[in-house]
Short mmCIF file of C-alpha atoms in Angstrom, two decimals:
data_model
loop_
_atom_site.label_atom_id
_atom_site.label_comp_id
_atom_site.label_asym_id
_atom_site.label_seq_id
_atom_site.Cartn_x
_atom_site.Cartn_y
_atom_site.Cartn_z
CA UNK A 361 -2.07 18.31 -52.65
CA UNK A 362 -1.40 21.65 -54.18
CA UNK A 363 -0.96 24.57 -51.53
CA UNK A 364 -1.17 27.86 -53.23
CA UNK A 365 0.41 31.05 -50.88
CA UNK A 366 -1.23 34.45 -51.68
CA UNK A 367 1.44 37.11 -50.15
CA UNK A 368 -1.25 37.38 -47.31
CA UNK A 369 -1.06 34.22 -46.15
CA UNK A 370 2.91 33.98 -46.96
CA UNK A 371 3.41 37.45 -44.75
CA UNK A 372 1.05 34.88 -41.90
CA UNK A 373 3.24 32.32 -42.72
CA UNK A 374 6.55 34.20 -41.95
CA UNK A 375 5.06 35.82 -38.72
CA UNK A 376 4.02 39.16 -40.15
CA UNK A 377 1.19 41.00 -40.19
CA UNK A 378 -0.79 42.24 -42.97
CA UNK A 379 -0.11 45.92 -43.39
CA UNK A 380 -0.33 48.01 -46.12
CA UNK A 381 3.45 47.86 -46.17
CA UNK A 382 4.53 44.73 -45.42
CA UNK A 383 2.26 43.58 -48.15
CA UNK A 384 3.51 45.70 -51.08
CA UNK A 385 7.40 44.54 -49.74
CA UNK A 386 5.96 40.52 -49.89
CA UNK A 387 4.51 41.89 -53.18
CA UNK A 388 7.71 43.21 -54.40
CA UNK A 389 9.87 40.09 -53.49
CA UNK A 390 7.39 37.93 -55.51
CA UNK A 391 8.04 39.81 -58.97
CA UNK A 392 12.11 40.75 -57.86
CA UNK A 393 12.50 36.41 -57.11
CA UNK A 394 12.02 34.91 -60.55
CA UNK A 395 10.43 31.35 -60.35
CA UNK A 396 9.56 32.05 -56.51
CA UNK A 397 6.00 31.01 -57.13
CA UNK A 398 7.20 27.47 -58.35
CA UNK A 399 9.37 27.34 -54.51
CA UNK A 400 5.95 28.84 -52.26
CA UNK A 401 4.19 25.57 -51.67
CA UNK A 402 7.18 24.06 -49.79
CA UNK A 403 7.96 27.62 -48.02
CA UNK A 404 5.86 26.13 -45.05
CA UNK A 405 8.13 22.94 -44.47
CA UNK A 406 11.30 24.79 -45.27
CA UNK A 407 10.44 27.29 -42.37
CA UNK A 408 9.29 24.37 -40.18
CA UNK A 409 12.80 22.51 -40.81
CA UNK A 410 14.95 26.00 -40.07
CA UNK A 411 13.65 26.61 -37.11
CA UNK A 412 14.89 23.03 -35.46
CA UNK A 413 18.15 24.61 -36.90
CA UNK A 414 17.57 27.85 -35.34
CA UNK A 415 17.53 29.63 -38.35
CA UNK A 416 13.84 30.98 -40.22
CA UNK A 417 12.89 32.79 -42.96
CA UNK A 418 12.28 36.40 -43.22
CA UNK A 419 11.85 39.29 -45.53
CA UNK A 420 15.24 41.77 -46.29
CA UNK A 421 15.17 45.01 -45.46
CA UNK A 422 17.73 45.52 -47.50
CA UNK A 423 16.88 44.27 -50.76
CA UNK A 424 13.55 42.90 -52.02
CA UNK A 425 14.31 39.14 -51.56
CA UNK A 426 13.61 36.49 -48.85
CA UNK A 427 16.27 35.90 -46.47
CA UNK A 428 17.38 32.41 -44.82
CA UNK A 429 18.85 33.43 -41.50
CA UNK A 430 20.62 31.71 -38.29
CA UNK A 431 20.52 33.12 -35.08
CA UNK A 432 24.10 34.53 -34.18
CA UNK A 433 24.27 33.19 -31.21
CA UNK A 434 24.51 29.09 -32.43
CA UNK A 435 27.11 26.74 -31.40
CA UNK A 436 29.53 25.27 -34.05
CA UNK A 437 27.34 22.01 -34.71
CA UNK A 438 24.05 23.75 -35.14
CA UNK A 439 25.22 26.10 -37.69
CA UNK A 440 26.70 22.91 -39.74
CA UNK A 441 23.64 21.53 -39.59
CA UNK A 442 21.79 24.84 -40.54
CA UNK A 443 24.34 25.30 -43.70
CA UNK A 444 23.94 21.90 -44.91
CA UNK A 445 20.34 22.03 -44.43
CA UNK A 446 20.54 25.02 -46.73
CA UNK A 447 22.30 23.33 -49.34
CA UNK A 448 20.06 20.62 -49.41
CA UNK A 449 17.41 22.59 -49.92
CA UNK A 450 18.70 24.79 -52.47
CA UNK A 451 19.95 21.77 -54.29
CA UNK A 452 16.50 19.82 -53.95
CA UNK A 453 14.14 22.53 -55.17
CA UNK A 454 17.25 24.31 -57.68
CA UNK A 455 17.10 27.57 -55.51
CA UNK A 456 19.57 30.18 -56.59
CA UNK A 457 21.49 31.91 -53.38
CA UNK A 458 23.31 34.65 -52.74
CA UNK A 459 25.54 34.57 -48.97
CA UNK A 460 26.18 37.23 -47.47
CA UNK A 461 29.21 37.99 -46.30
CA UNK A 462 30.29 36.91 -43.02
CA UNK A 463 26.70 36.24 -42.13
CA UNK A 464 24.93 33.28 -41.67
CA UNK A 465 22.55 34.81 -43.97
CA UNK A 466 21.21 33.59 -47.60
CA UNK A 467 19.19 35.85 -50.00
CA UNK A 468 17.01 33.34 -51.92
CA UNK A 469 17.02 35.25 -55.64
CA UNK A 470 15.95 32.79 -57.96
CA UNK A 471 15.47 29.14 -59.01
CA UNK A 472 18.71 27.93 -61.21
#
């Protein structure tokens, strides 16, 4: 089965609502992330298996990429898991990253 997001239903699918604003920022991301639209279809799962990791996905406010995030507040096992879980990811569909710096944040920029 082929699931096709339109940045409507991706901004529903990260917990957003439609505006005016957060649609041209979705809209933005999209043409900034090269290859995102190859990575969309499995952005459901991906968000599904982050949260048992207490991490999600979310849109920057810094710069116009998606952002794979883990709550501060984790203990030392769950953010091993969230990190490797990461990884795996990143290696399974060939997502580039980009960590930020003593964060337990990820920009996703690009497929390899």
């Amino acid at each position: 089965m082929h699931l096709e997001l339109t940045p409507e239903a991706l901004l529903t699918q990260l917990g957003y609502s439609v505006t005016e604003q957060t649609l041209n920022q979705i809209k933005r991301i999209i043409e900034n992330t090269e290859g995102l639209e190859k990575f969309l279809p499995h952005i459901p799962s991906f968000s599904d298996a982050l949260a048992v990791e207490k991490g999600y996905l979310a849109m920057s406010n810094s710069e116009d990429y998606l952002k794979i995030k883990c709550d501060a507040d984790i203990n030392a096992d769950n953010l091993a898991a969230f990190t490797e879980l990461v990884s795996r990811w990143a290696d399974k569909y060939k997502l580039a990253l980009k960590k930020v710096d003593n964060k337990n944040t990820y920009y996703i920029i690009g497929l390899k």
